[in-house]
């Protein structure tokens, strides 16, 4: 269909095969769960719509009566009530439409909000590995444009689908009643309409899926370009990125044009059907009137009714397009909703009564979803309550992956991790994460106030708790910010320096007063002076808590009671710093990281 197809990156686990009619119908049917709370309003809406349809359908019949009555007989007296009837019906229809729109808007906008809330809540539950695999834009586009598509369908498509089908059926019945031979002829025109619609629907859904996925990719590009703006500017690659972005934007445009083209072709064929029918009806109707089989009034009514039929048929074009787009959009949402969170609470969580913090890795193995080999193998390590173990390893050896395991950001794929002898998978997630606190290598802060960032893990922390954590992390600089603790941090903490962000992230980890503290390279962005200060206060905290700390510098190793050397995903040695200094690989990692240390 177009030459950009090769570049189209499909969603994870999604095959770009066309979905069958049943699947598309099922996707639309899935939406009903969101509509059911609005049952009452929907019934009123449809009643209002039906009365509107009836009002507009009756008008031609009144006209028939006018033609056959007052006009034929020249009786002006009857004209006024009939005129008033037509006028009244028109006014009633307008009023009902306004009323329907009003309750419909409330229902539809609420449905959209509820779906978005559910989607967000589900995303929060999905594991880190899900988010690793899915581009942000794909999720963003689902939460925005796909939901708008569904809202449009609920707001217009669904209701007009029902209205038009009702109007179609009502008019056909009236036509058959008015003059059945011509009525049957018009009814037969339904068959090509259905056949055409089916063919169009299959083609359109395929292109609309492609377009919606491409929009997701485009959103990913936009998001990454915005968050990586410093890098692209520094490398002067703005124009190059713009070109790449435009290529993606162009793919979306091509798909949209394909959609318009499909709809246009479908539409012109669709228009042909009522127009042909009209020509036939006028021809055969005139003959019927000439032969006295039909009255003139009946023919006029017939033609007026037929005009009413034209819109439902023509409308089928955009209604189907809307329905197909909504089906695609809900399929894209269902894909995410159907992804069950892999890291969940156990059925009956074992409560931790006064956790002591004995953390044990027992033959732990970890392999990423689509990796060929495990990232961690046979990791066995027990950290006693209050003990601190430092993890030392070359870059890429699996240190960060190891630190993600105790708080169950990833689940082990072999062996187990226990806390006070209980497999962490048997503990409630919230409880586990209150006991085990983690500070990550990449200190992500949210665009909220410093206070909110700090108390993320413990919303009930007091000012004294916060102050103690800030002292410990040498992060008292926050008091010098324009609004102190209430200063809003820019998106991703951009308005703070790397070292400041790292210290806030460290404070955030300790403010929760965890029993087990996991720190992934917590001091990498600090100058030697600040590092020494943080180390000193960190030593105090680690004195009481169980610590697992990734370190790169010999000075930080001093914080630990024991050191574990991680090599190629497995623990090559565990012992004290001086014991491990006998191992060349260990000595090399620590000394390469700190050439001055080696010199001294
Ligand atoms: N989401 C992921 N999917 C697949 N592989 C991954 C993923 N994250 C990390 N890896 C791989 O796992 C290995 C270990 O990565 P890890 O981040 O634990 O290294 P590290 O020891 O922390 O390194 P550094 O010192 O640079 O922080 C690497 O080979 C990396 O490519
Ligand atoms: Mg790392």
JSON list of N, CA, C and O in Angstrom, two decimals, residues 479-526:
[
{"chain": "A", "resi": 479, "resn": "UNK", "atom": "N", "xyz": [17.33, 23.89, 51.63]},
{"chain": "A", "resi": 479, "resn": "UNK", "atom": "CA", "xyz": [16.81, 25.03, 52.39]},
{"chain": "A", "resi": 479, "resn": "UNK", "atom": "C", "xyz": [17.15, 26.35, 51.71]},
{"chain": "A", "resi": 479, "resn": "UNK", "atom": "O", "xyz": [16.52, 27.36, 51.98]},
{"chain": "A", "resi": 480, "resn": "UNK", "atom": "N", "xyz": [18.16, 26.32, 50.85]},
{"chain": "A", "resi": 480, "resn": "UNK", "atom": "CA", "xyz": [18.53, 27.55, 50.16]},
{"chain": "A", "resi": 480, "resn": "UNK", "atom": "C", "xyz": [17.76, 27.74, 48.86]},
{"chain": "A", "resi": 480, "resn": "UNK", "atom": "O", "xyz": [17.87, 28.76, 48.21]},
{"chain": "A", "resi": 481, "resn": "UNK", "atom": "N", "xyz": [16.97, 26.74, 48.49]},
{"chain": "A", "resi": 481, "resn": "UNK", "atom": "CA", "xyz": [16.15, 26.88, 47.28]},
{"chain": "A", "resi": 481, "resn": "UNK", "atom": "C", "xyz": [15.09, 27.95, 47.55]},
{"chain": "A", "resi": 481, "resn": "UNK", "atom": "O", "xyz": [14.74, 28.19, 48.71]},
{"chain": "A", "resi": 482, "resn": "UNK", "atom": "N", "xyz": [14.56, 28.59, 46.51]},
{"chain": "A", "resi": 482, "resn": "UNK", "atom": "CA", "xyz": [13.66, 29.75, 46.70]},
{"chain": "A", "resi": 482, "resn": "UNK", "atom": "C", "xyz": [12.53, 29.48, 47.70]},
{"chain": "A", "resi": 482, "resn": "UNK", "atom": "O", "xyz": [12.23, 30.35, 48.52]},
{"chain": "A", "resi": 483, "resn": "UNK", "atom": "N", "xyz": [11.91, 28.33, 47.65]},
{"chain": "A", "resi": 483, "resn": "UNK", "atom": "CA", "xyz": [10.81, 28.06, 48.58]},
{"chain": "A", "resi": 483, "resn": "UNK", "atom": "C", "xyz": [11.14, 26.90, 49.51]},
{"chain": "A", "resi": 483, "resn": "UNK", "atom": "O", "xyz": [10.25, 26.19, 49.98]},
{"chain": "A", "resi": 484, "resn": "UNK", "atom": "N", "xyz": [12.41, 26.68, 49.74]},
{"chain": "A", "resi": 484, "resn": "UNK", "atom": "CA", "xyz": [12.81, 25.60, 50.63]},
{"chain": "A", "resi": 484, "resn": "UNK", "atom": "C", "xyz": [12.26, 24.26, 50.20]},
{"chain": "A", "resi": 484, "resn": "UNK", "atom": "O", "xyz": [12.32, 23.92, 49.01]},
{"chain": "A", "resi": 485, "resn": "UNK", "atom": "N", "xyz": [11.71, 23.54, 51.16]},
{"chain": "A", "resi": 485, "resn": "UNK", "atom": "CA", "xyz": [11.20, 22.20, 50.88]},
{"chain": "A", "resi": 485, "resn": "UNK", "atom": "C", "xyz": [10.01, 22.22, 49.92]},
{"chain": "A", "resi": 485, "resn": "UNK", "atom": "O", "xyz": [9.66, 21.20, 49.34]},
{"chain": "A", "resi": 486, "resn": "UNK", "atom": "N", "xyz": [9.38, 23.39, 49.77]},
{"chain": "A", "resi": 486, "resn": "UNK", "atom": "CA", "xyz": [8.20, 23.45, 48.91]},
{"chain": "A", "resi": 486, "resn": "UNK", "atom": "C", "xyz": [8.55, 23.84, 47.48]},
{"chain": "A", "resi": 486, "resn": "UNK", "atom": "O", "xyz": [7.67, 23.99, 46.64]},
{"chain": "A", "resi": 487, "resn": "UNK", "atom": "N", "xyz": [9.84, 23.99, 47.20]},
{"chain": "A", "resi": 487, "resn": "UNK", "atom": "CA", "xyz": [10.24, 24.32, 45.83]},
{"chain": "A", "resi": 487, "resn": "UNK", "atom": "C", "xyz": [9.88, 23.15, 44.92]},
{"chain": "A", "resi": 487, "resn": "UNK", "atom": "O", "xyz": [10.18, 21.99, 45.23]},
{"chain": "A", "resi": 488, "resn": "UNK", "atom": "N", "xyz": [9.26, 23.49, 43.80]},
{"chain": "A", "resi": 488, "resn": "UNK", "atom": "CA", "xyz": [8.94, 22.45, 42.84]},
{"chain": "A", "resi": 488, "resn": "UNK", "atom": "C", "xyz": [10.17, 22.18, 42.00]},
{"chain": "A", "resi": 488, "resn": "UNK", "atom": "O", "xyz": [10.79, 23.10, 41.47]},
{"chain": "A", "resi": 489, "resn": "UNK", "atom": "N", "xyz": [10.51, 20.90, 41.89]},
{"chain": "A", "resi": 489, "resn": "UNK", "atom": "CA", "xyz": [11.67, 20.55, 41.09]},
{"chain": "A", "resi": 489, "resn": "UNK", "atom": "C", "xyz": [11.21, 20.44, 39.64]},
{"chain": "A", "resi": 489, "resn": "UNK", "atom": "O", "xyz": [10.12, 19.94, 39.37]},
{"chain": "A", "resi": 490, "resn": "UNK", "atom": "N", "xyz": [12.06, 20.95, 38.73]},
{"chain": "A", "resi": 490, "resn": "UNK", "atom": "CA", "xyz": [11.71, 20.88, 37.31]},
{"chain": "A", "resi": 490, "resn": "UNK", "atom": "C", "xyz": [11.57, 19.44, 36.87]},
{"chain": "A", "resi": 490, "resn": "UNK", "atom": "O", "xyz": [11.93, 18.51, 37.60]},
{"chain": "A", "resi": 491, "resn": "UNK", "atom": "N", "xyz": [11.04, 19.27, 35.69]},
{"chain": "A", "resi": 491, "resn": "UNK", "atom": "CA", "xyz": [10.83, 17.94, 35.15]},
{"chain": "A", "resi": 491, "resn": "UNK", "atom": "C", "xyz": [12.13, 17.13, 35.25]},
{"chain": "A", "resi": 491, "resn": "UNK", "atom": "O", "xyz": [13.19, 17.61, 34.86]},
{"chain": "A", "resi": 492, "resn": "UNK", "atom": "N", "xyz": [12.05, 15.97, 35.80]},
{"chain": "A", "resi": 492, "resn": "UNK", "atom": "CA", "xyz": [13.19, 15.08, 36.01]},
{"chain": "A", "resi": 492, "resn": "UNK", "atom": "C", "xyz": [14.32, 15.75, 36.79]},
{"chain": "A", "resi": 492, "resn": "UNK", "atom": "O", "xyz": [15.49, 15.42, 36.63]},
{"chain": "A", "resi": 493, "resn": "UNK", "atom": "N", "xyz": [13.97, 16.72, 37.59]},
{"chain": "A", "resi": 493, "resn": "UNK", "atom": "CA", "xyz": [14.98, 17.35, 38.45]},
{"chain": "A", "resi": 493, "resn": "UNK", "atom": "C", "xyz": [16.03, 18.12, 37.70]},
{"chain": "A", "resi": 493, "resn": "UNK", "atom": "O", "xyz": [17.15, 18.28, 38.17]},
{"chain": "A", "resi": 494, "resn": "UNK", "atom": "N", "xyz": [15.66, 18.63, 36.51]},
{"chain": "A", "resi": 494, "resn": "UNK", "atom": "CA", "xyz": [16.66, 19.26, 35.67]},
{"chain": "A", "resi": 494, "resn": "UNK", "atom": "C", "xyz": [17.25, 20.53, 36.29]},
{"chain": "A", "resi": 494, "resn": "UNK", "atom": "O", "xyz": [18.34, 20.93, 35.94]},
{"chain": "A", "resi": 495, "resn": "UNK", "atom": "N", "xyz": [16.49, 21.14, 37.18]},
{"chain": "A", "resi": 495, "resn": "UNK", "atom": "CA", "xyz": [17.03, 22.39, 37.71]},
{"chain": "A", "resi": 495, "resn": "UNK", "atom": "C", "xyz": [18.04, 22.15, 38.83]},
{"chain": "A", "resi": 495, "resn": "UNK", "atom": "O", "xyz": [18.56, 23.07, 39.40]},
{"chain": "A", "resi": 496, "resn": "UNK", "atom": "N", "xyz": [18.31, 20.89, 39.14]},
{"chain": "A", "resi": 496, "resn": "UNK", "atom": "CA", "xyz": [19.33, 20.58, 40.16]},
{"chain": "A", "resi": 496, "resn": "UNK", "atom": "C", "xyz": [20.54, 19.97, 39.48]},
{"chain": "A", "resi": 496, "resn": "UNK", "atom": "O", "xyz": [20.45, 19.41, 38.40]},
{"chain": "A", "resi": 497, "resn": "UNK", "atom": "N", "xyz": [21.67, 20.06, 40.17]},
{"chain": "A", "resi": 497, "resn": "UNK", "atom": "CA", "xyz": [22.87, 19.46, 39.60]},
{"chain": "A", "resi": 497, "resn": "UNK", "atom": "C", "xyz": [22.82, 17.95, 39.83]},
{"chain": "A", "resi": 497, "resn": "UNK", "atom": "O", "xyz": [22.03, 17.46, 40.65]},
{"chain": "A", "resi": 498, "resn": "UNK", "atom": "N", "xyz": [23.67, 17.23, 39.10]},
{"chain": "A", "resi": 498, "resn": "UNK", "atom": "CA", "xyz": [23.67, 15.77, 39.23]},
{"chain": "A", "resi": 498, "resn": "UNK", "atom": "C", "xyz": [23.94, 15.33, 40.66]},
{"chain": "A", "resi": 498, "resn": "UNK", "atom": "O", "xyz": [23.28, 14.45, 41.19]},
{"chain": "A", "resi": 499, "resn": "UNK", "atom": "N", "xyz": [24.90, 16.00, 41.32]},
{"chain": "A", "resi": 499, "resn": "UNK", "atom": "CA", "xyz": [25.23, 15.63, 42.69]},
{"chain": "A", "resi": 499, "resn": "UNK", "atom": "C", "xyz": [24.09, 15.96, 43.65]},
{"chain": "A", "resi": 499, "resn": "UNK", "atom": "O", "xyz": [23.81, 15.21, 44.58]},
{"chain": "A", "resi": 500, "resn": "UNK", "atom": "N", "xyz": [23.41, 17.08, 43.38]},
{"chain": "A", "resi": 500, "resn": "UNK", "atom": "CA", "xyz": [22.27, 17.45, 44.23]},
{"chain": "A", "resi": 500, "resn": "UNK", "atom": "C", "xyz": [21.15, 16.44, 44.10]},
{"chain": "A", "resi": 500, "resn": "UNK", "atom": "O", "xyz": [20.54, 16.02, 45.08]},
{"chain": "A", "resi": 501, "resn": "UNK", "atom": "N", "xyz": [20.90, 16.03, 42.86]},
{"chain": "A", "resi": 501, "resn": "UNK", "atom": "CA", "xyz": [19.84, 15.04, 42.63]},
{"chain": "A", "resi": 501, "resn": "UNK", "atom": "C", "xyz": [20.18, 13.74, 43.35]},
{"chain": "A", "resi": 501, "resn": "UNK", "atom": "O", "xyz": [19.34, 13.10, 43.96]},
{"chain": "A", "resi": 502, "resn": "UNK", "atom": "N", "xyz": [21.45, 13.36, 43.25]},
{"chain": "A", "resi": 502, "resn": "UNK", "atom": "CA", "xyz": [21.86, 12.10, 43.86]},
{"chain": "A", "resi": 502, "resn": "UNK", "atom": "C", "xyz": [21.69, 12.15, 45.39]},
{"chain": "A", "resi": 502, "resn": "UNK", "atom": "O", "xyz": [21.24, 11.19, 46.00]},
{"chain": "A", "resi": 503, "resn": "UNK", "atom": "N", "xyz": [22.00, 13.29, 45.95]},
{"chain": "A", "resi": 503, "resn": "UNK", "atom": "CA", "xyz": [21.87, 13.40, 47.40]},
{"chain": "A", "resi": 503, "resn": "UNK", "atom": "C", "xyz": [20.40, 13.40, 47.82]},
{"chain": "A", "resi": 503, "resn": "UNK", "atom": "O", "xyz": [20.06, 12.83, 48.85]},
{"chain": "A", "resi": 504, "resn": "UNK", "atom": "N", "xyz": [19.55, 14.02, 46.98]},
{"chain": "A", "resi": 504, "resn": "UNK", "atom": "CA", "xyz": [18.11, 13.97, 47.30]},
{"chain": "A", "resi": 504, "resn": "UNK", "atom": "C", "xyz": [17.59, 12.54, 47.21]},
{"chain": "A", "resi": 504, "resn": "UNK", "atom": "O", "xyz": [16.79, 12.09, 48.04]},
{"chain": "A", "resi": 505, "resn": "UNK", "atom": "N", "xyz": [18.06, 11.82, 46.20]},
{"chain": "A", "resi": 505, "resn": "UNK", "atom": "CA", "xyz": [17.61, 10.43, 46.04]},
{"chain": "A", "resi": 505, "resn": "UNK", "atom": "C", "xyz": [18.06, 9.59, 47.23]},
{"chain": "A", "resi": 505, "resn": "UNK", "atom": "O", "xyz": [17.34, 8.70, 47.70]},
{"chain": "A", "resi": 506, "resn": "UNK", "atom": "N", "xyz": [19.25, 9.89, 47.73]},
{"chain": "A", "resi": 506, "resn": "UNK", "atom": "CA", "xyz": [19.76, 9.17, 48.89]},
{"chain": "A", "resi": 506, "resn": "UNK", "atom": "C", "xyz": [18.93, 9.50, 50.13]},
{"chain": "A", "resi": 506, "resn": "UNK", "atom": "O", "xyz": [18.52, 8.61, 50.89]},
{"chain": "A", "resi": 507, "resn": "UNK", "atom": "N", "xyz": [18.63, 10.80, 50.28]},
{"chain": "A", "resi": 507, "resn": "UNK", "atom": "CA", "xyz": [17.79, 11.22, 51.41]},
{"chain": "A", "resi": 507, "resn": "UNK", "atom": "C", "xyz": [16.43, 10.54, 51.32]},
{"chain": "A", "resi": 507, "resn": "UNK", "atom": "O", "xyz": [15.87, 10.10, 52.32]},
{"chain": "A", "resi": 508, "resn": "UNK", "atom": "N", "xyz": [15.89, 10.44, 50.10]},
{"chain": "A", "resi": 508, "resn": "UNK", "atom": "CA", "xyz": [14.59, 9.80, 49.90]},
{"chain": "A", "resi": 508, "resn": "UNK", "atom": "C", "xyz": [14.63, 8.34, 50.34]},
{"chain": "A", "resi": 508, "resn": "UNK", "atom": "O", "xyz": [13.68, 7.84, 50.93]},
{"chain": "A", "resi": 509, "resn": "UNK", "atom": "N", "xyz": [15.76, 7.69, 50.08]},
{"chain": "A", "resi": 509, "resn": "UNK", "atom": "CA", "xyz": [15.86, 6.27, 50.44]},
{"chain": "A", "resi": 509, "resn": "UNK", "atom": "C", "xyz": [15.94, 6.10, 51.95]},
{"chain": "A", "resi": 509, "resn": "UNK", "atom": "O", "xyz": [15.42, 5.12, 52.49]},
{"chain": "A", "resi": 510, "resn": "UNK", "atom": "N", "xyz": [16.59, 7.05, 52.64]},
{"chain": "A", "resi": 510, "resn": "UNK", "atom": "CA", "xyz": [16.76, 6.83, 54.07]},
{"chain": "A", "resi": 510, "resn": "UNK", "atom": "C", "xyz": [15.65, 7.42, 54.91]},
{"chain": "A", "resi": 510, "resn": "UNK", "atom": "O", "xyz": [15.48, 7.06, 56.07]},
{"chain": "A", "resi": 511, "resn": "UNK", "atom": "N", "xyz": [14.87, 8.35, 54.32]},
{"chain": "A", "resi": 511, "resn": "UNK", "atom": "CA", "xyz": [13.81, 8.98, 55.09]},
{"chain": "A", "resi": 511, "resn": "UNK", "atom": "C", "xyz": [12.78, 7.93, 55.54]},
{"chain": "A", "resi": 511, "resn": "UNK", "atom": "O", "xyz": [12.13, 8.06, 56.57]},
{"chain": "A", "resi": 512, "resn": "UNK", "atom": "N", "xyz": [12.69, 6.88, 54.77]},
{"chain": "A", "resi": 512, "resn": "UNK", "atom": "CA", "xyz": [11.73, 5.83, 55.10]},
{"chain": "A", "resi": 512, "resn": "UNK", "atom": "C", "xyz": [12.23, 4.96, 56.25]},
{"chain": "A", "resi": 512, "resn": "UNK", "atom": "O", "xyz": [11.53, 4.06, 56.70]},
{"chain": "A", "resi": 513, "resn": "UNK", "atom": "N", "xyz": [13.42, 5.22, 56.74]},
{"chain": "A", "resi": 513, "resn": "UNK", "atom": "CA", "xyz": [14.04, 4.42, 57.81]},
{"chain": "A", "resi": 513, "resn": "UNK", "atom": "C", "xyz": [13.86, 2.93, 57.55]},
{"chain": "A", "resi": 513, "resn": "UNK", "atom": "O", "xyz": [13.21, 2.21, 58.30]},
{"chain": "A", "resi": 514, "resn": "UNK", "atom": "N", "xyz": [14.44, 2.48, 56.44]},
{"chain": "A", "resi": 514, "resn": "UNK", "atom": "CA", "xyz": [14.23, 1.09, 56.07]},
{"chain": "A", "resi": 514, "resn": "UNK", "atom": "C", "xyz": [15.05, 0.15, 56.93]},
{"chain": "A", "resi": 514, "resn": "UNK", "atom": "O", "xyz": [16.04, 0.56, 57.56]},
{"chain": "A", "resi": 515, "resn": "UNK", "atom": "N", "xyz": [14.63, -1.10, 56.95]},
{"chain": "A", "resi": 515, "resn": "UNK", "atom": "CA", "xyz": [15.40, -2.12, 57.63]},
{"chain": "A", "resi": 515, "resn": "UNK", "atom": "C", "xyz": [16.54, -2.58, 56.73]},
{"chain": "A", "resi": 515, "resn": "UNK", "atom": "O", "xyz": [17.62, -2.93, 57.19]},
{"chain": "A", "resi": 516, "resn": "UNK", "atom": "N", "xyz": [16.26, -2.60, 55.44]},
{"chain": "A", "resi": 516, "resn": "UNK", "atom": "CA", "xyz": [17.28, -2.97, 54.46]},
{"chain": "A", "resi": 516, "resn": "UNK", "atom": "C", "xyz": [17.44, -1.80, 53.50]},
{"chain": "A", "resi": 516, "resn": "UNK", "atom": "O", "xyz": [16.47, -1.32, 52.92]},
{"chain": "A", "resi": 517, "resn": "UNK", "atom": "N", "xyz": [18.68, -1.36, 53.35]},
{"chain": "A", "resi": 517, "resn": "UNK", "atom": "CA", "xyz": [18.94, -0.22, 52.47]},
{"chain": "A", "resi": 517, "resn": "UNK", "atom": "C", "xyz": [19.79, -0.71, 51.30]},
{"chain": "A", "resi": 517, "resn": "UNK", "atom": "O", "xyz": [20.87, -1.27, 51.49]},
{"chain": "A", "resi": 518, "resn": "UNK", "atom": "N", "xyz": [19.27, -0.50, 50.09]},
{"chain": "A", "resi": 518, "resn": "UNK", "atom": "CA", "xyz": [19.99, -0.93, 48.90]},
{"chain": "A", "resi": 518, "resn": "UNK", "atom": "C", "xyz": [20.40, 0.32, 48.14]},
{"chain": "A", "resi": 518, "resn": "UNK", "atom": "O", "xyz": [19.55, 1.13, 47.77]},
{"chain": "A", "resi": 519, "resn": "UNK", "atom": "N", "xyz": [21.67, 0.49, 47.93]},
{"chain": "A", "resi": 519, "resn": "UNK", "atom": "CA", "xyz": [22.15, 1.71, 47.27]},
{"chain": "A", "resi": 519, "resn": "UNK", "atom": "C", "xyz": [22.98, 1.34, 46.06]},
{"chain": "A", "resi": 519, "resn": "UNK", "atom": "O", "xyz": [23.99, 0.65, 46.17]},
{"chain": "A", "resi": 520, "resn": "UNK", "atom": "N", "xyz": [22.52, 1.81, 44.90]},
{"chain": "A", "resi": 520, "resn": "UNK", "atom": "CA", "xyz": [23.27, 1.52, 43.69]},
{"chain": "A", "resi": 520, "resn": "UNK", "atom": "C", "xyz": [24.17, 2.72, 43.39]},
{"chain": "A", "resi": 520, "resn": "UNK", "atom": "O", "xyz": [23.70, 3.73, 42.89]},
{"chain": "A", "resi": 521, "resn": "UNK", "atom": "N", "xyz": [25.42, 2.58, 43.74]},
{"chain": "A", "resi": 521, "resn": "UNK", "atom": "CA", "xyz": [26.41, 3.61, 43.44]},
{"chain": "A", "resi": 521, "resn": "UNK", "atom": "C", "xyz": [25.95, 5.00, 43.89]},
{"chain": "A", "resi": 521, "resn": "UNK", "atom": "O", "xyz": [25.82, 5.91, 43.08]},
{"chain": "A", "resi": 522, "resn": "UNK", "atom": "N", "xyz": [25.70, 5.17, 45.19]},
{"chain": "A", "resi": 522, "resn": "UNK", "atom": "CA", "xyz": [25.03, 6.38, 45.67]},
{"chain": "A", "resi": 522, "resn": "UNK", "atom": "C", "xyz": [25.90, 7.63, 45.65]},
{"chain": "A", "resi": 522, "resn": "UNK", "atom": "O", "xyz": [25.40, 8.72, 45.80]},
{"chain": "A", "resi": 523, "resn": "UNK", "atom": "N", "xyz": [27.21, 7.47, 45.48]},
{"chain": "A", "resi": 523, "resn": "UNK", "atom": "CA", "xyz": [28.08, 8.64, 45.63]},
{"chain": "A", "resi": 523, "resn": "UNK", "atom": "C", "xyz": [28.82, 8.99, 44.35]},
{"chain": "A", "resi": 523, "resn": "UNK", "atom": "O", "xyz": [29.73, 9.82, 44.37]},
{"chain": "A", "resi": 524, "resn": "UNK", "atom": "N", "xyz": [28.41, 8.38, 43.25]},
{"chain": "A", "resi": 524, "resn": "UNK", "atom": "CA", "xyz": [29.22, 8.53, 42.03]},
{"chain": "A", "resi": 524, "resn": "UNK", "atom": "C", "xyz": [29.33, 9.98, 41.56]},
{"chain": "A", "resi": 524, "resn": "UNK", "atom": "O", "xyz": [30.33, 10.36, 40.98]},
{"chain": "A", "resi": 525, "resn": "UNK", "atom": "N", "xyz": [28.29, 10.80, 41.83]},
{"chain": "A", "resi": 525, "resn": "UNK", "atom": "CA", "xyz": [28.32, 12.16, 41.28]},
{"chain": "A", "resi": 525, "resn": "UNK", "atom": "C", "xyz": [28.81, 13.20, 42.28]},
{"chain": "A", "resi": 525, "resn": "UNK", "atom": "O", "xyz": [28.62, 14.39, 42.08]},
{"chain": "A", "resi": 526, "resn": "UNK", "atom": "N", "xyz": [29.41, 12.74, 43.39]},
{"chain": "A", "resi": 526, "resn": "UNK", "atom": "CA", "xyz": [29.79, 13.72, 44.41]},
{"chain": "A", "resi": 526, "resn": "UNK", "atom": "C", "xyz": [31.28, 14.03, 44.37]},
{"chain": "A", "resi": 526, "resn": "UNK", "atom": "O", "xyz": [32.10, 13.19, 44.02]}
]
